[in-house]
Amino acid sequence: MAFWIKLTFDRALYIIDLDRIAAFYQTSTGRVAFSLSDESITIVVNQQKDPDTYRMILNYIEQTTGHRLEE
């Protein structure tokens, strides 16, 4: 079952199936980032700028992998 999120990044609206993301990573400043499947765009989600989407991504990672990213 797909897990879709809607977010705005770089003035564009994206609807993303998180199940199709190969890898998520956390930057040293705590941001969560991932590349879209065509790898031409890297999306970076900031807790201060978009707390709801940030929380959804962290919850998704924890529920699907059992691993937590540091907050």
XYZ file of N, CA, C and O in Angstrom:
284
model
N 0.845 -1.185 0.000
C 0.000 0.000 0.000
C 0.883 1.239 0.000
O 1.805 1.365 0.787
N 0.613 2.157 -0.878
C 1.406 3.377 -1.028
C 1.142 4.344 0.126
O 0.055 4.384 0.683
N 2.172 5.102 0.478
C 2.059 6.125 1.505
C 2.415 7.452 0.852
O 3.582 7.733 0.587
N 1.393 8.244 0.551
C 1.557 9.490 -0.193
C 1.587 10.679 0.753
O 0.855 10.719 1.733
N 2.445 11.670 0.419
C 2.441 12.953 1.123
C 2.404 14.067 0.088
O 2.810 13.880 -1.060
N 1.903 15.206 0.516
C 1.865 16.398 -0.331
C 2.728 17.454 0.346
O 2.577 17.708 1.537
N 3.654 18.045 -0.417
C 4.497 19.080 0.165
C 4.875 20.108 -0.880
O 4.836 19.837 -2.075
N 5.224 21.282 -0.407
C 5.705 22.347 -1.268
C 7.203 22.472 -1.061
O 7.674 22.579 0.073
N 7.947 22.445 -2.156
C 9.396 22.582 -2.097
C 9.845 23.425 -3.273
O 9.477 23.149 -4.419
N 10.616 24.442 -2.981
C 11.165 25.314 -4.023
C 10.056 25.861 -4.933
O 10.152 25.819 -6.144
N 8.977 26.289 -4.291
C 7.812 26.910 -4.945
C 7.033 25.975 -5.860
O 6.297 26.410 -6.733
N 7.215 24.692 -5.699
C 6.467 23.719 -6.500
C 5.755 22.758 -5.556
O 6.259 22.447 -4.485
N 4.597 22.294 -5.964
C 3.817 21.344 -5.183
C 4.137 19.928 -5.657
O 4.097 19.635 -6.850
N 4.484 19.062 -4.725
C 4.810 17.669 -5.021
C 3.855 16.755 -4.272
O 3.529 17.005 -3.117
N 3.440 15.695 -4.920
C 2.721 14.609 -4.277
C 3.613 13.394 -4.469
O 3.883 12.969 -5.594
N 4.104 12.848 -3.344
C 5.172 11.859 -3.386
C 4.733 10.567 -2.706
O 4.178 10.600 -1.606
N 5.026 9.457 -3.345
C 4.814 8.133 -2.760
C 6.094 7.768 -2.015
O 7.114 7.464 -2.643
N 6.064 7.827 -0.689
C 7.259 7.557 0.100
C 7.759 6.129 -0.061
O 8.944 5.863 0.131
N 6.884 5.202 -0.427
C 7.307 3.819 -0.648
C 8.264 3.695 -1.831
O 8.975 2.709 -1.941
N 8.311 4.669 -2.708
C 9.169 4.602 -3.891
C 10.504 5.314 -3.687
O 11.334 5.317 -4.585
N 10.719 5.891 -2.505
C 11.981 6.565 -2.204
C 12.988 5.497 -1.768
O 12.729 4.719 -0.854
N 14.137 5.466 -2.409
C 15.144 4.437 -2.112
C 15.864 4.697 -0.796
O 16.191 3.756 -0.076
N 16.120 5.966 -0.464
C 16.869 6.268 0.765
C 16.497 7.654 1.279
O 16.259 8.578 0.505
N 16.449 7.756 2.579
C 16.276 9.022 3.266
C 17.569 9.297 4.019
O 18.236 8.369 4.459
N 17.927 10.552 4.185
C 19.079 10.866 5.012
C 18.806 12.124 5.804
O 17.953 12.932 5.456
N 19.530 12.262 6.886
C 19.380 13.417 7.761
C 20.671 14.221 7.713
O 21.762 13.674 7.879
N 20.536 15.509 7.479
C 21.709 16.371 7.418
C 22.205 16.673 8.821
O 21.523 16.401 9.813
N 23.375 17.267 8.918
C 23.942 17.598 10.226
C 23.116 18.648 10.964
O 23.205 18.760 12.180
N 22.291 19.386 10.238
C 21.431 20.398 10.862
C 20.054 19.849 11.225
O 19.185 20.595 11.656
N 19.847 18.536 11.025
C 18.594 17.908 11.416
C 17.542 17.845 10.330
O 16.457 17.302 10.547
N 17.822 18.367 9.165
C 16.865 18.289 8.068
C 16.824 16.875 7.503
O 17.808 16.162 7.526
N 15.674 16.497 6.992
C 15.516 15.194 6.353
C 15.472 15.432 4.851
O 14.769 16.324 4.372
N 16.220 14.615 4.117
C 16.295 14.793 2.674
C 16.155 13.448 1.965
O 16.419 12.399 2.542
N 15.726 13.523 0.703
C 15.616 12.340 -0.141
C 15.594 12.798 -1.586
O 15.271 13.939 -1.886
N 15.973 11.894 -2.477
C 15.939 12.183 -3.908
C 14.718 11.524 -4.515
O 14.344 10.417 -4.114
N 14.142 12.189 -5.484
C 13.031 11.585 -6.206
C 13.562 10.462 -7.083
O 14.771 10.375 -7.337
N 12.706 9.605 -7.542
C 13.136 8.386 -8.233
C 13.994 8.663 -9.462
O 14.855 7.870 -9.802
N 13.797 9.781 -10.134
C 14.633 10.090 -11.297
C 15.953 10.744 -10.882
O 16.803 11.009 -11.714
N 16.126 11.010 -9.585
C 17.326 11.546 -8.967
C 17.756 12.914 -9.501
O 18.883 13.325 -9.315
N 16.863 13.615 -10.152
C 17.208 14.943 -10.634
C 16.911 16.026 -9.597
O 17.423 17.126 -9.712
N 16.109 15.696 -8.590
C 15.730 16.664 -7.568
C 15.907 16.035 -6.196
O 15.469 14.917 -5.959
N 16.565 16.780 -5.299
C 16.662 16.355 -3.912
C 15.748 17.244 -3.090
O 15.858 18.468 -3.142
N 14.823 16.636 -2.366
C 13.879 17.352 -1.513
C 14.457 17.397 -0.102
O 14.886 16.371 0.424
N 14.473 18.577 0.498
C 14.947 18.750 1.867
C 13.797 19.308 2.687
O 13.211 20.334 2.325
N 13.459 18.630 3.785
C 12.350 19.044 4.640
C 12.920 19.510 5.973
O 13.672 18.795 6.620
N 12.540 20.703 6.349
C 13.026 21.347 7.558
C 11.935 21.324 8.629
O 10.780 21.635 8.346
N 12.296 20.970 9.848
C 11.314 20.887 10.935
C 10.677 22.244 11.232
O 9.488 22.328 11.511
N 11.441 23.317 11.170
C 10.901 24.636 11.485
C 9.984 25.155 10.377
O 8.981 25.783 10.646
N 10.319 24.869 9.129
C 9.544 25.398 8.013
C 8.285 24.576 7.717
O 7.254 25.118 7.352
N 8.374 23.257 7.866
C 7.249 22.377 7.545
C 7.163 21.248 8.569
O 7.458 20.092 8.266
N 6.754 21.578 9.805
C 6.780 20.579 10.880
C 5.861 19.379 10.644
O 6.201 18.258 11.034
N 4.722 19.562 10.003
C 3.800 18.447 9.778
C 4.400 17.415 8.815
O 4.367 16.212 9.084
N 4.935 17.876 7.710
C 5.545 16.970 6.744
C 6.787 16.312 7.339
O 7.012 15.110 7.157
N 7.573 17.067 8.059
C 8.770 16.541 8.727
C 8.395 15.382 9.650
O 8.989 14.318 9.609
N 7.373 15.581 10.457
C 6.906 14.556 11.398
C 6.360 13.336 10.651
O 6.609 12.205 11.023
N 5.608 13.564 9.561
C 5.069 12.440 8.783
C 6.184 11.578 8.205
O 6.099 10.349 8.222
N 7.239 12.214 7.702
C 8.351 11.469 7.128
C 9.074 10.664 8.202
O 9.375 9.486 8.017
N 9.339 11.289 9.354
C 9.999 10.564 10.440
C 9.152 9.391 10.919
O 9.675 8.298 11.169
N 7.851 9.597 11.046
C 6.947 8.506 11.450
C 6.945 7.385 10.414
O 6.950 6.207 10.765
N 6.916 7.748 9.153
C 6.949 6.758 8.074
C 8.224 5.915 8.162
O 8.172 4.682 8.090
N 9.366 6.569 8.325
C 10.642 5.853 8.409
C 10.635 4.898 9.591
O 11.022 3.731 9.466
N 10.164 5.366 10.737
C 10.143 4.521 11.927
C 9.183 3.335 11.766
O 9.509 2.210 12.138
N 8.008 3.575 11.196
C 7.019 2.507 11.053
C 7.442 1.458 10.040
O 7.166 0.272 10.219
N 8.099 1.883 8.959
C 8.448 0.933 7.914
C 9.772 0.221 8.141
O 9.967 -0.898 7.683
N 10.699 0.860 8.876
C 12.023 0.256 9.064
C 12.308 -0.138 10.504
O 13.202 -0.947 10.747
N 11.615 0.479 11.445
C 11.915 0.245 12.848
C 13.054 1.098 13.372
O 13.432 0.999 14.520
N 13.612 1.931 12.497
C 14.725 2.813 12.879
C 14.243 4.242 13.034
O 13.328 4.669 12.342
N 14.874 4.972 13.951
C 14.529 6.387 14.168
C 15.691 7.262 13.751
O 16.840 6.953 14.031
N 15.375 8.360 13.096
C 16.367 9.392 12.863
C 16.394 10.289 14.093
O 15.376 10.466 14.754
N 17.533 10.838 14.393
C 17.651 11.723 15.550
C 16.918 13.016 15.291
O 16.925 13.536 14.181
N 16.270 13.559 16.320
C 15.581 14.845 16.165
C 16.375 15.929 16.823
O 17.080 15.755 17.739
